Amino acid sequence: MPSHGRKVTLLTEGTYPHVHGGVSTWCDQLVRGMPEVDFDILALTGSGREPVAWELPPNVTRHTACPLWGPPPGPARARRSPRGPAYRRFLDAYENLLLALLDPGAGCDFAAGLHELAALARRGRLTAALRSEAALRSLMWIWTMPHLPTLAARPTVHDALTATDLLEHALRPLAARISGDGVAHAVSSGLATLPALAAQHFEGVPFLLTEHGIYLRERYLGSRADAQSWPVKALMLGFYRELNTLGYRKADLITPCNQYNRRWEERGGAPAARIRTVYNGVDPARFPVAGPEPEVPTLSWCGRIDPIKDLETLLRAYALCRAGLPALRLRLFGPVPAGNEEYLTRLEKLAAGLGVADGVTFEGRVTDVPSAYAAGSVVVLSSISEGFPFSLIEAMSCGRATVSTDVGGVREAVGDTGLVVPPREPALLAAAVTGLLHDGARRAELGRRARQRVVDRFTLHRSVDGFRQIYRELAAAHRPPPRPAHHPARRTAPRGTLRPLMAGGTPA
């Protein structure tokens, strides 16, 4: 690889190198598979104090944690709000950005507003500007515009403070600087794309976007459990929607890990010519055929304990299966990420309430992952959202029959070598599992074909080589952008509207 293509900044959110899981596994595979490439890791985290959970290889030249919470970044002296014309330019940009979030049909330029905010963030001034009194008033004014549905919800000042807090934290990655002489590779849509979008705009850094799970869909799914008021939800979901769309439009190349993601991205505005599917892969030598099944019939699950994995459905399906197979066990292998302890407690209570707690074991994280698949007669996946799950192709490589929910790239991975059922349907999941448990010959045949499918299509070597070539292409095409004259974001609101908002004077 030419010298100009040997630097990659990997942008992660809540995954590598601080958390174990499928996306983190993929990141580690990618970095270790290209020892000739220097990788910088910029990891978006919660507090910035999260320990590193992976042993970083020598070609990781820098690892930086970018905390989304805690004190604002940068020295205190740099956190003053801009003054005079700079502050008015910020308000123009901010109001256009808010209108883009809440009134997508108005034609406001979200990208221009985001770039203006990025310039402020790079100078350490964005936090103070967002939290100024005039910015809060602008939000209240836009929320209560007569033609917007948020008016009927009667948003309060408390809502405005809550929304501002969430938005300010979400925008903190705009302040992060990344190497200008390589490729910026965001390994999810959403907040991880913010430094890449800024570096592309200001320094012309090539921007590569890889999606595993569909970030925007997962934000919508997660919003159901959020406690915020509807105006706050509308603002934040609007932010994720517009950011997601901008990432799709601006990425020099998008590499979904399955065709399901590709279809979603095309519907979201990504140009088809800039999408290239690269499947996740495993090393069949590291996940060999598992050998004999356990003597006691057992269901095995492997992953992280997380609501997106919908382990409630799996427990309910297990209870239905056990009614006909009293000896059946369920073994759940995987860590409990920080913040998910309450979810684990909820699962334990559910198992007790269903009367099956004596057959369920939470095994925790295992270092010998193939043994987790070997522990089951059938490997089960019950998620409500997935990309191209490693736990599935790893189990297939081990020659185990699988029953999975039909989400993301699951059906593409399995083909005709496993059973696929609709998500959130315990009875259908239980029926599929029970049928396989009563048919040993079919389990063996599905397992044999599953391993062959992995060997033929989903090897680690093929996946890493695909990204090696992509890095070369993007690095070779890198052209620093011209430096245009500054043009503030187009103003949608009438010129006189800000005067009453700023009657109290510009904040210092």
Short mmCIF file of C-alpha atoms in Angstrom, two decimals:
data_model
loop_
_atom_site.label_atom_id
_atom_site.label_comp_id
_atom_site.label_asym_id
_atom_site.label_seq_id
_atom_site.Cartn_x
_atom_site.Cartn_y
_atom_site.Cartn_z
CA MET A 1 0.00 0.00 0.00
CA PRO A 2 1.43 3.42 -0.90
CA SER A 3 2.55 5.58 1.99
CA HIS A 4 -0.30 8.05 1.48
CA GLY A 5 -2.80 5.23 2.12
CA ARG A 6 -1.34 3.90 5.34
CA LYS A 7 -3.25 6.02 7.85
CA VAL A 8 -6.83 5.26 8.88
CA THR A 9 -8.80 6.89 11.68
CA LEU A 10 -11.38 4.44 12.99
CA LEU A 11 -14.37 6.25 14.54
CA THR A 12 -16.43 4.16 16.95
CA GLU A 13 -19.36 4.83 19.27
CA GLY A 14 -19.82 2.75 22.42
CA THR A 15 -17.84 -0.19 21.03
CA TYR A 16 -14.15 -0.82 20.25
CA PRO A 17 -11.88 -0.80 22.18
CA HIS A 18 -13.92 -0.29 25.36
CA VAL A 19 -16.67 -2.90 24.93
CA HIS A 20 -16.83 -6.50 23.74
CA GLY A 21 -19.37 -7.43 21.09
CA GLY A 22 -19.89 -8.03 17.40
CA VAL A 23 -18.88 -4.58 16.14
CA SER A 24 -15.82 -4.55 18.41
CA THR A 25 -14.84 -7.99 17.13
CA TRP A 26 -15.11 -6.67 13.58
CA CYS A 27 -12.92 -3.64 14.41
CA ASP A 28 -10.26 -5.82 16.00
CA GLN A 29 -10.27 -8.16 13.02
CA LEU A 30 -9.84 -5.24 10.65
CA VAL A 31 -6.95 -3.65 12.56
CA ARG A 32 -5.09 -6.92 13.12
CA GLY A 33 -5.70 -8.04 9.56
CA MET A 34 -3.78 -5.03 8.16
CA PRO A 35 -0.52 -4.73 10.11
CA GLU A 36 0.88 -2.56 7.30
CA VAL A 37 -1.71 0.17 8.02
CA ASP A 38 -1.45 2.65 10.91
CA PHE A 39 -4.75 3.04 12.73
CA ASP A 40 -5.82 5.89 14.99
CA ILE A 41 -8.84 5.01 17.13
CA LEU A 42 -11.23 7.80 18.11
CA ALA A 43 -13.77 6.20 20.43
CA LEU A 44 -16.94 8.00 21.48
CA THR A 45 -17.62 6.92 25.05
CA GLY A 46 -19.82 7.89 27.98
CA SER A 47 -17.52 9.43 30.60
CA GLY A 48 -14.08 8.93 29.02
CA ARG A 49 -13.06 6.84 32.03
CA GLU A 50 -14.09 3.49 30.53
CA PRO A 51 -11.24 0.96 30.61
CA VAL A 52 -9.82 -0.44 27.39
CA ALA A 53 -11.24 -3.95 27.05
CA TRP A 54 -9.12 -5.09 24.10
CA GLU A 55 -5.38 -5.53 23.80
CA LEU A 56 -4.50 -3.04 21.07
CA PRO A 57 -2.08 -4.28 18.40
CA PRO A 58 1.16 -2.36 17.59
CA ASN A 59 -0.28 -0.73 14.45
CA VAL A 60 -2.74 1.28 16.61
CA THR A 61 -0.64 4.42 16.76
CA ARG A 62 -3.09 6.47 18.82
CA HIS A 63 -6.21 5.84 20.86
CA THR A 64 -8.33 8.78 21.99
CA ALA A 65 -11.53 8.60 24.04
CA CYS A 66 -14.05 11.31 23.22
CA PRO A 67 -16.53 11.45 26.14
CA LEU A 68 -20.07 12.52 25.35
CA TRP A 69 -20.83 13.30 29.00
CA GLY A 70 -19.03 14.94 31.89
CA PRO A 71 -17.43 18.42 31.75
CA PRO A 72 -17.22 20.15 28.35
CA PRO A 73 -13.98 19.49 26.46
CA GLY A 74 -11.17 22.03 26.22
CA PRO A 75 -9.72 24.62 28.61
CA ALA A 76 -12.17 26.79 30.53
CA ARG A 77 -10.88 30.00 28.96
CA ALA A 78 -11.94 28.73 25.51
CA ARG A 79 -15.55 28.09 26.55
CA ARG A 80 -16.79 31.64 26.12
CA SER A 81 -19.72 32.19 23.81
CA PRO A 82 -18.87 34.01 20.56
CA ARG A 83 -19.65 37.73 20.50
CA GLY A 84 -21.09 40.26 18.07
CA PRO A 85 -21.34 39.17 14.40
CA ALA A 86 -19.97 35.71 15.20
CA TYR A 87 -22.78 35.15 17.68
CA ARG A 88 -25.43 36.36 15.26
CA ARG A 89 -23.98 34.03 12.62
CA PHE A 90 -24.22 31.17 15.12
CA LEU A 91 -27.88 31.96 15.85
CA ASP A 92 -28.66 32.06 12.13
CA ALA A 93 -27.02 28.67 11.67
CA TYR A 94 -28.60 27.20 14.80
CA GLU A 95 -32.13 28.30 13.89
CA ASN A 96 -31.77 26.83 10.41
CA LEU A 97 -30.50 23.60 11.92
CA LEU A 98 -33.45 23.46 14.35
CA LEU A 99 -35.90 24.09 11.53
CA ALA A 100 -34.30 21.29 9.51
CA LEU A 101 -34.87 18.94 12.46
CA LEU A 102 -38.46 19.93 13.21
CA ASP A 103 -39.75 20.98 9.77
CA PRO A 104 -37.94 18.83 7.18
CA GLY A 105 -40.19 20.12 4.40
CA ALA A 106 -39.01 23.72 4.87
CA GLY A 107 -35.85 23.17 2.81
CA CYS A 108 -33.41 24.36 5.49
CA ASP A 109 -29.76 23.45 5.04
CA PHE A 110 -28.85 21.11 7.88
CA ALA A 111 -25.33 20.60 6.49
CA ALA A 112 -24.51 24.32 6.41
CA GLY A 113 -25.75 24.72 9.98
CA LEU A 114 -23.73 21.72 11.14
CA HIS A 115 -20.56 23.04 9.50
CA GLU A 116 -21.01 26.42 11.24
CA LEU A 117 -21.43 24.64 14.57
CA ALA A 118 -18.38 22.48 13.82
CA ALA A 119 -16.24 25.59 13.30
CA LEU A 120 -17.36 26.87 16.71
CA ALA A 121 -16.78 23.48 18.33
CA ARG A 122 -13.22 23.40 17.01
CA ARG A 123 -12.58 26.69 18.79
CA GLY A 124 -14.12 25.40 22.02
CA ARG A 125 -17.05 27.84 21.83
CA LEU A 126 -20.02 25.62 20.90
CA THR A 127 -21.09 24.54 24.39
CA ALA A 128 -21.43 28.11 25.67
CA ALA A 129 -23.24 29.22 22.52
CA LEU A 130 -25.78 26.38 22.69
CA ARG A 131 -26.45 27.00 26.38
CA SER A 132 -26.90 30.77 26.02
CA GLU A 133 -30.24 32.38 26.84
CA ALA A 134 -30.83 33.52 23.26
CA ALA A 135 -30.25 29.98 21.92
CA LEU A 136 -32.81 28.62 24.39
CA ARG A 137 -35.29 31.29 23.31
CA SER A 138 -34.70 30.40 19.68
CA LEU A 139 -35.57 26.79 20.42
CA MET A 140 -38.76 27.78 22.27
CA TRP A 141 -39.75 30.10 19.42
CA ILE A 142 -39.28 27.42 16.75
CA TRP A 143 -41.00 24.73 18.82
CA THR A 144 -44.09 26.96 19.08
CA MET A 145 -44.34 28.03 15.43
CA PRO A 146 -48.04 27.81 14.46
CA HIS A 147 -47.53 25.27 11.66
CA LEU A 148 -45.46 22.79 13.72
CA PRO A 149 -47.13 19.95 15.67
CA THR A 150 -44.87 20.61 18.67
CA LEU A 151 -46.96 23.71 19.45
CA ALA A 152 -49.86 21.56 20.64
CA ALA A 153 -47.58 19.76 23.10
CA ARG A 154 -46.91 23.07 24.90
CA PRO A 155 -43.15 22.65 25.40
CA THR A 156 -41.78 24.12 28.59
CA VAL A 157 -38.54 25.84 29.51
CA HIS A 158 -37.59 22.59 31.25
CA ASP A 159 -38.10 20.79 27.92
CA ALA A 160 -35.83 23.35 26.23
CA LEU A 161 -33.12 22.86 28.85
CA THR A 162 -33.38 19.07 28.52
CA ALA A 163 -33.25 19.15 24.72
CA THR A 164 -30.33 21.59 24.73
CA ASP A 165 -28.43 19.37 27.12
CA LEU A 166 -28.98 16.28 24.96
CA LEU A 167 -28.09 18.12 21.76
CA GLU A 168 -24.96 19.72 23.25
CA HIS A 169 -23.65 16.35 24.39
CA ALA A 170 -24.48 14.74 21.04
CA LEU A 171 -22.57 17.46 19.17
CA ARG A 172 -19.38 17.22 21.24
CA PRO A 173 -17.62 14.96 18.70
CA LEU A 174 -17.57 17.94 16.30
CA ALA A 175 -14.64 19.29 18.32
CA ALA A 176 -12.51 16.18 17.73
CA ARG A 177 -9.69 16.58 15.20
CA ILE A 178 -8.56 13.61 13.15
CA SER A 179 -5.54 13.01 10.92
CA GLY A 180 -5.72 14.96 7.69
CA ASP A 181 -3.44 12.63 5.72
CA GLY A 182 -5.47 9.43 5.68
CA VAL A 183 -8.99 8.03 5.61
CA ALA A 184 -11.74 8.64 8.19
CA HIS A 185 -13.65 5.39 8.71
CA ALA A 186 -16.83 5.68 10.80
CA VAL A 187 -17.97 2.21 11.81
CA SER A 188 -21.55 3.28 12.43
CA SER A 189 -23.85 5.99 11.24
CA GLY A 190 -24.86 8.68 13.73
CA LEU A 191 -22.51 10.44 16.15
CA ALA A 192 -19.39 8.63 14.95
CA THR A 193 -19.80 10.39 11.59
CA LEU A 194 -19.52 13.90 13.10
CA PRO A 195 -15.68 14.12 13.17
CA ALA A 196 -15.55 12.53 9.72
CA LEU A 197 -18.03 15.03 8.26
CA ALA A 198 -16.08 17.94 9.76
CA ALA A 199 -12.72 16.62 8.52
CA GLN A 200 -14.16 16.02 5.06
CA HIS A 201 -15.58 19.56 4.93
CA PHE A 202 -12.59 21.45 6.32
CA GLU A 203 -9.61 19.30 5.28
CA GLY A 204 -10.95 17.14 2.44
CA VAL A 205 -10.35 13.87 4.32
CA PRO A 206 -11.97 10.88 2.55
CA PHE A 207 -14.96 9.59 4.51
CA LEU A 208 -15.84 5.88 4.62
CA LEU A 209 -19.02 4.75 6.39
CA THR A 210 -19.70 1.18 7.51
CA GLU A 211 -23.03 0.22 9.06
CA HIS A 212 -23.61 -2.96 11.01
CA GLY A 213 -26.96 -2.41 12.74
CA ILE A 214 -29.11 0.35 11.24
CA TYR A 215 -28.34 3.23 13.59
CA LEU A 216 -31.41 5.34 12.86
CA ARG A 217 -33.79 2.40 13.22
CA GLU A 218 -32.25 1.55 16.58
CA ARG A 219 -32.68 5.17 17.74
CA TYR A 220 -36.38 4.97 16.89
CA LEU A 221 -36.71 1.63 18.66
CA GLY A 222 -34.90 2.97 21.73
CA SER A 223 -37.00 6.15 21.88
CA ARG A 224 -40.01 4.11 23.02
CA ALA A 225 -38.41 3.65 26.42
CA ASP A 226 -37.10 7.22 26.74
CA ALA A 227 -38.69 9.30 29.48
CA GLN A 228 -38.42 12.66 27.69
CA SER A 229 -41.43 14.67 26.57
CA TRP A 230 -42.61 14.48 22.98
CA PRO A 231 -41.09 17.83 21.88
CA VAL A 232 -37.69 16.66 23.16
CA LYS A 233 -38.06 13.32 21.37
CA ALA A 234 -39.13 15.05 18.17
CA LEU A 235 -36.04 17.26 18.25
CA MET A 236 -33.55 14.48 18.96
CA LEU A 237 -35.05 12.00 16.51
CA GLY A 238 -35.04 14.79 13.93
CA PHE A 239 -31.35 15.33 14.67
CA TYR A 240 -30.52 11.66 14.19
CA ARG A 241 -32.61 11.54 11.00
CA GLU A 242 -30.89 14.55 9.42
CA LEU A 243 -27.43 13.45 10.55
CA ASN A 244 -28.04 9.98 9.17
CA THR A 245 -29.19 11.39 5.83
CA LEU A 246 -26.21 13.74 5.63
CA GLY A 247 -23.80 10.88 6.34
CA TYR A 248 -25.37 8.84 3.55
CA ARG A 249 -25.11 11.75 1.12
CA LYS A 250 -21.58 12.85 2.00
CA ALA A 251 -19.72 9.58 2.50
CA ASP A 252 -17.24 8.91 -0.30
CA LEU A 253 -18.12 5.24 0.03
CA ILE A 254 -20.61 3.27 2.13
CA THR A 255 -19.89 -0.36 2.97
CA PRO A 256 -22.96 -2.09 4.42
CA CYS A 257 -22.36 -5.58 5.75
CA ASN A 258 -25.45 -6.97 4.02
CA GLN A 259 -28.00 -6.24 1.30
CA TYR A 260 -30.70 -5.37 3.85
CA ASN A 261 -28.60 -2.44 5.04
CA ARG A 262 -27.91 -1.46 1.45
CA ARG A 263 -31.62 -1.18 0.68
CA TRP A 264 -32.16 0.92 3.82
CA GLU A 265 -29.28 3.22 2.87
CA GLU A 266 -30.56 3.71 -0.67
CA ARG A 267 -34.00 4.62 0.67
CA GLY A 268 -32.25 7.04 3.05
CA GLY A 269 -30.66 8.96 0.16
CA ALA A 270 -27.32 7.19 -0.33
CA PRO A 271 -26.30 7.16 -4.02
CA ALA A 272 -26.29 3.53 -5.20
CA ALA A 273 -22.97 4.07 -7.04
CA ARG A 274 -21.24 4.83 -3.73
CA ILE A 275 -22.42 1.67 -1.91
CA ARG A 276 -20.35 -1.52 -1.85
CA THR A 277 -21.44 -4.48 0.28
CA VAL A 278 -18.64 -6.15 2.25
CA TYR A 279 -19.82 -9.08 4.35
CA ASN A 280 -18.42 -9.76 7.80
CA GLY A 281 -16.19 -12.80 7.97
CA VAL A 282 -14.75 -15.32 10.39
CA ASP A 283 -11.70 -17.55 10.32
CA PRO A 284 -13.00 -21.12 9.93
CA ALA A 285 -9.79 -22.41 11.55
CA ARG A 286 -10.62 -20.47 14.74
CA PHE A 287 -14.21 -21.74 14.72
CA PRO A 288 -13.82 -25.41 13.81
CA VAL A 289 -16.56 -28.03 13.74
CA ALA A 290 -17.80 -28.30 17.32
CA GLY A 291 -18.07 -32.07 17.57
CA PRO A 292 -20.67 -34.04 19.53
CA GLU A 293 -23.68 -32.28 20.97
CA PRO A 294 -24.13 -32.08 24.76
CA GLU A 295 -25.77 -35.11 26.38
CA VAL A 296 -28.50 -32.91 27.87
CA PRO A 297 -30.55 -31.03 25.21
CA THR A 298 -29.39 -27.42 25.39
CA LEU A 299 -30.06 -24.12 23.70
CA SER A 300 -27.03 -21.85 23.42
CA TRP A 301 -27.05 -18.08 22.93
CA CYS A 302 -23.97 -15.87 22.61
CA GLY A 303 -23.83 -12.06 22.63
CA ARG A 304 -24.04 -9.09 24.96
CA ILE A 305 -26.89 -8.78 27.45
CA ASP A 306 -28.78 -5.90 25.86
CA PRO A 307 -32.43 -5.03 25.16
CA ILE A 308 -31.74 -5.01 21.40
CA LYS A 309 -31.11 -8.78 21.71
CA ASP A 310 -34.69 -9.27 23.01
CA LEU A 311 -33.82 -11.99 25.50
CA GLU A 312 -37.34 -11.73 26.93
CA THR A 313 -38.65 -13.40 23.78
CA LEU A 314 -35.96 -16.07 24.07
CA LEU A 315 -36.89 -16.81 27.69
CA ARG A 316 -40.58 -17.06 26.82
CA ALA A 317 -39.80 -19.36 23.89
CA TYR A 318 -37.61 -21.49 26.16
CA ALA A 319 -40.46 -21.82 28.67
CA LEU A 320 -42.75 -23.06 25.88
CA CYS A 321 -40.13 -25.55 24.67
CA ARG A 322 -39.50 -26.83 28.17
CA ALA A 323 -43.16 -27.67 28.65
CA GLY A 324 -42.58 -30.55 26.21
CA LEU A 325 -38.89 -31.16 26.99
CA PRO A 326 -38.45 -30.80 30.78
CA ALA A 327 -34.71 -31.58 30.62
CA LEU A 328 -33.98 -28.73 28.18
CA ARG A 329 -31.46 -26.13 29.35
CA LEU A 330 -30.75 -22.58 28.17
CA ARG A 331 -27.20 -21.24 28.47
CA LEU A 332 -26.62 -17.52 27.81
CA PHE A 333 -23.00 -16.58 27.12
CA GLY A 334 -21.94 -12.95 27.08
CA PRO A 335 -21.05 -9.88 29.14
CA VAL A 336 -23.37 -7.34 30.72
CA PRO A 337 -22.26 -3.91 29.41
CA ALA A 338 -22.17 -1.07 31.91
CA GLY A 339 -25.66 0.36 32.26
CA ASN A 340 -27.42 -2.91 31.42
CA GLU A 341 -27.34 -4.39 34.92
CA GLU A 342 -31.02 -3.53 35.41
CA TYR A 343 -31.87 -5.38 32.21
CA LEU A 344 -30.13 -8.51 33.52
CA THR A 345 -32.15 -8.26 36.74
CA ARG A 346 -35.33 -7.97 34.70
CA LEU A 347 -34.42 -11.12 32.77
CA GLU A 348 -33.69 -13.05 35.96
CA LYS A 349 -37.08 -12.02 37.37
CA LEU A 350 -38.80 -13.03 34.13
CA ALA A 351 -37.17 -16.48 34.21
CA ALA A 352 -38.32 -16.92 37.80
CA GLY A 353 -41.83 -15.73 36.93
CA LEU A 354 -42.02 -18.23 34.06
CA GLY A 355 -40.91 -21.01 36.38
CA VAL A 356 -37.77 -21.86 34.37
CA ALA A 357 -35.00 -20.19 36.38
CA ASP A 358 -33.56 -23.58 37.37
CA GLY A 359 -32.81 -24.35 33.70
CA VAL A 360 -31.35 -20.96 32.71
CA THR A 361 -27.74 -19.96 33.35
CA PHE A 362 -26.13 -16.60 32.64
CA GLU A 363 -22.55 -17.66 31.93
CA GLY A 364 -20.93 -14.23 31.54
CA ARG A 365 -18.22 -13.43 29.04
CA VAL A 366 -16.21 -16.37 27.73
CA THR A 367 -12.74 -16.24 26.17
CA ASP A 368 -13.18 -19.59 24.42
CA VAL A 369 -16.09 -18.50 22.23
CA PRO A 370 -16.28 -21.71 20.11
CA SER A 371 -17.00 -23.64 23.32
CA ALA A 372 -20.12 -21.50 23.81
CA TYR A 373 -21.53 -22.73 20.50
CA ALA A 374 -20.43 -26.31 21.19
CA ALA A 375 -22.41 -26.16 24.45
CA GLY A 376 -25.70 -26.11 22.56
CA SER A 377 -27.66 -28.65 20.58
CA VAL A 378 -29.11 -25.61 18.76
CA VAL A 379 -27.80 -22.04 18.72
CA VAL A 380 -30.50 -19.38 18.98
CA LEU A 381 -30.58 -15.67 18.12
CA SER A 382 -33.64 -13.61 19.14
CA SER A 383 -32.63 -10.01 18.31
CA ILE A 384 -34.94 -7.25 17.11
CA SER A 385 -32.08 -5.54 15.21
CA GLU A 386 -28.86 -6.89 13.74
CA GLY A 387 -26.42 -6.17 10.98
CA PHE A 388 -24.63 -9.33 9.90
CA PRO A 389 -24.22 -11.00 13.30
CA PHE A 390 -20.92 -12.63 14.15
CA SER A 391 -22.61 -14.92 16.67
CA LEU A 392 -24.57 -16.43 13.79
CA ILE A 393 -21.74 -16.99 11.31
CA GLU A 394 -19.46 -18.19 14.10
CA ALA A 395 -22.06 -20.77 15.15
CA MET A 396 -22.47 -21.77 11.50
CA SER A 397 -18.69 -22.18 11.16
CA CYS A 398 -18.82 -24.49 14.20
CA GLY A 399 -21.35 -26.64 12.36
CA ARG A 400 -24.27 -25.99 14.69
CA ALA A 401 -27.87 -25.73 13.52
CA THR A 402 -29.34 -22.28 14.18
CA VAL A 403 -32.74 -20.68 14.76
CA SER A 404 -32.73 -16.90 14.30
CA THR A 405 -35.07 -13.94 14.01
CA ASP A 406 -35.53 -12.38 10.59
CA VAL A 407 -33.77 -9.05 11.14
CA GLY A 408 -30.99 -7.24 9.28
CA GLY A 409 -28.74 -9.57 7.32
CA VAL A 410 -29.73 -12.75 9.18
CA ARG A 411 -31.53 -14.34 6.23
CA GLU A 412 -28.59 -13.51 3.93
CA ALA A 413 -26.18 -15.15 6.36
CA VAL A 414 -28.22 -18.31 6.94
CA GLY A 415 -29.58 -18.97 3.47
CA ASP A 416 -31.12 -22.44 3.57
CA THR A 417 -28.82 -23.74 6.32
CA GLY A 418 -30.89 -22.68 9.34
CA LEU A 419 -34.37 -21.68 10.44
CA VAL A 420 -35.53 -18.03 10.44
CA VAL A 421 -38.64 -16.77 12.26
CA PRO A 422 -40.25 -13.34 12.75
CA PRO A 423 -38.92 -11.28 15.71
CA ARG A 424 -40.90 -10.88 18.94
CA GLU A 425 -42.85 -14.11 18.36
CA PRO A 426 -42.03 -16.53 21.22
CA ALA A 427 -44.45 -19.21 20.00
CA LEU A 428 -42.95 -19.31 16.50
CA LEU A 429 -39.41 -19.32 17.89
CA ALA A 430 -40.35 -22.17 20.25
CA ALA A 431 -41.96 -24.19 17.45
CA ALA A 432 -38.88 -23.93 15.25
CA VAL A 433 -36.55 -24.88 18.12
CA THR A 434 -38.72 -27.80 19.22
CA GLY A 435 -38.89 -29.16 15.69
CA LEU A 436 -35.11 -29.18 15.40
CA LEU A 437 -34.60 -30.70 18.85
CA HIS A 438 -36.75 -33.68 17.77
CA ASP A 439 -34.83 -34.24 14.52
CA GLY A 440 -31.16 -35.03 15.07
CA ALA A 441 -30.51 -35.92 11.43
CA ARG A 442 -31.81 -32.56 10.27
CA ARG A 443 -29.70 -30.70 12.87
CA ALA A 444 -26.59 -32.50 11.65
CA GLU A 445 -27.32 -31.79 7.98
CA LEU A 446 -28.06 -28.09 8.61
CA GLY A 447 -24.87 -27.75 10.63
CA ARG A 448 -22.77 -29.36 7.89
CA ARG A 449 -24.22 -27.08 5.21
CA ALA A 450 -23.89 -24.02 7.47
CA ARG A 451 -20.14 -24.50 7.86
CA GLN A 452 -19.70 -24.98 4.12
CA ARG A 453 -21.61 -21.74 3.50
CA VAL A 454 -19.21 -19.84 5.76
CA VAL A 455 -16.16 -21.36 4.05
CA ASP A 456 -17.55 -20.48 0.62
CA ARG A 457 -18.78 -16.93 1.35
CA PHE A 458 -17.96 -15.42 4.72
CA THR A 459 -14.27 -15.81 5.50
CA LEU A 460 -12.23 -13.24 7.38
CA HIS A 461 -9.62 -13.15 4.61
CA ARG A 462 -12.21 -12.07 2.05
CA SER A 463 -13.63 -9.36 4.35
CA VAL A 464 -10.27 -7.80 5.30
CA ASP A 465 -9.02 -7.84 1.71
CA GLY A 466 -12.14 -5.95 0.66
CA PHE A 467 -11.37 -3.11 3.08
CA ARG A 468 -7.67 -3.10 2.21
CA GLN A 469 -8.60 -2.34 -1.39
CA ILE A 470 -11.14 0.31 -0.34
CA TYR A 471 -8.57 2.14 1.80
CA ARG A 472 -6.20 2.23 -1.17
CA GLU A 473 -8.88 3.61 -3.47
CA LEU A 474 -9.99 6.35 -1.09
CA ALA A 475 -6.45 7.39 -0.15
CA ALA A 476 -5.46 7.64 -3.83
CA ALA A 477 -8.48 9.86 -4.54
CA HIS A 478 -7.81 12.25 -1.62
CA ARG A 479 -7.89 15.89 -2.76
CA PRO A 480 -7.80 18.76 -0.24
CA PRO A 481 -10.83 21.01 -0.77
CA PRO A 482 -10.54 24.57 -2.02
CA ARG A 483 -10.90 27.24 0.67
CA PRO A 484 -14.13 29.05 -0.21
CA ALA A 485 -15.02 32.45 1.15
CA HIS A 486 -17.16 32.19 4.27
CA HIS A 487 -20.88 32.17 3.67
CA PRO A 488 -23.14 31.85 6.72
CA ALA A 489 -25.90 29.27 6.69
CA ARG A 490 -28.91 30.42 4.68
CA ARG A 491 -31.39 32.15 6.92
CA THR A 492 -34.96 30.95 6.74
CA ALA A 493 -36.48 33.11 9.48
CA PRO A 494 -37.26 36.76 8.68
CA ARG A 495 -34.43 39.13 9.52
CA GLY A 496 -36.25 40.91 12.31
CA THR A 497 -37.13 37.84 14.30
CA LEU A 498 -33.98 37.68 16.38
CA ARG A 499 -34.15 41.20 17.75
CA PRO A 500 -36.70 40.49 20.54
CA LEU A 501 -34.86 37.29 21.35
CA MET A 502 -31.66 39.20 21.98
CA ALA A 503 -33.22 42.08 23.89
CA GLY A 504 -31.37 41.03 27.00
CA GLY A 505 -28.01 41.51 25.27
CA THR A 506 -25.47 39.13 23.84
CA PRO A 507 -24.12 36.71 26.48
CA ALA A 508 -20.47 37.23 27.41
#
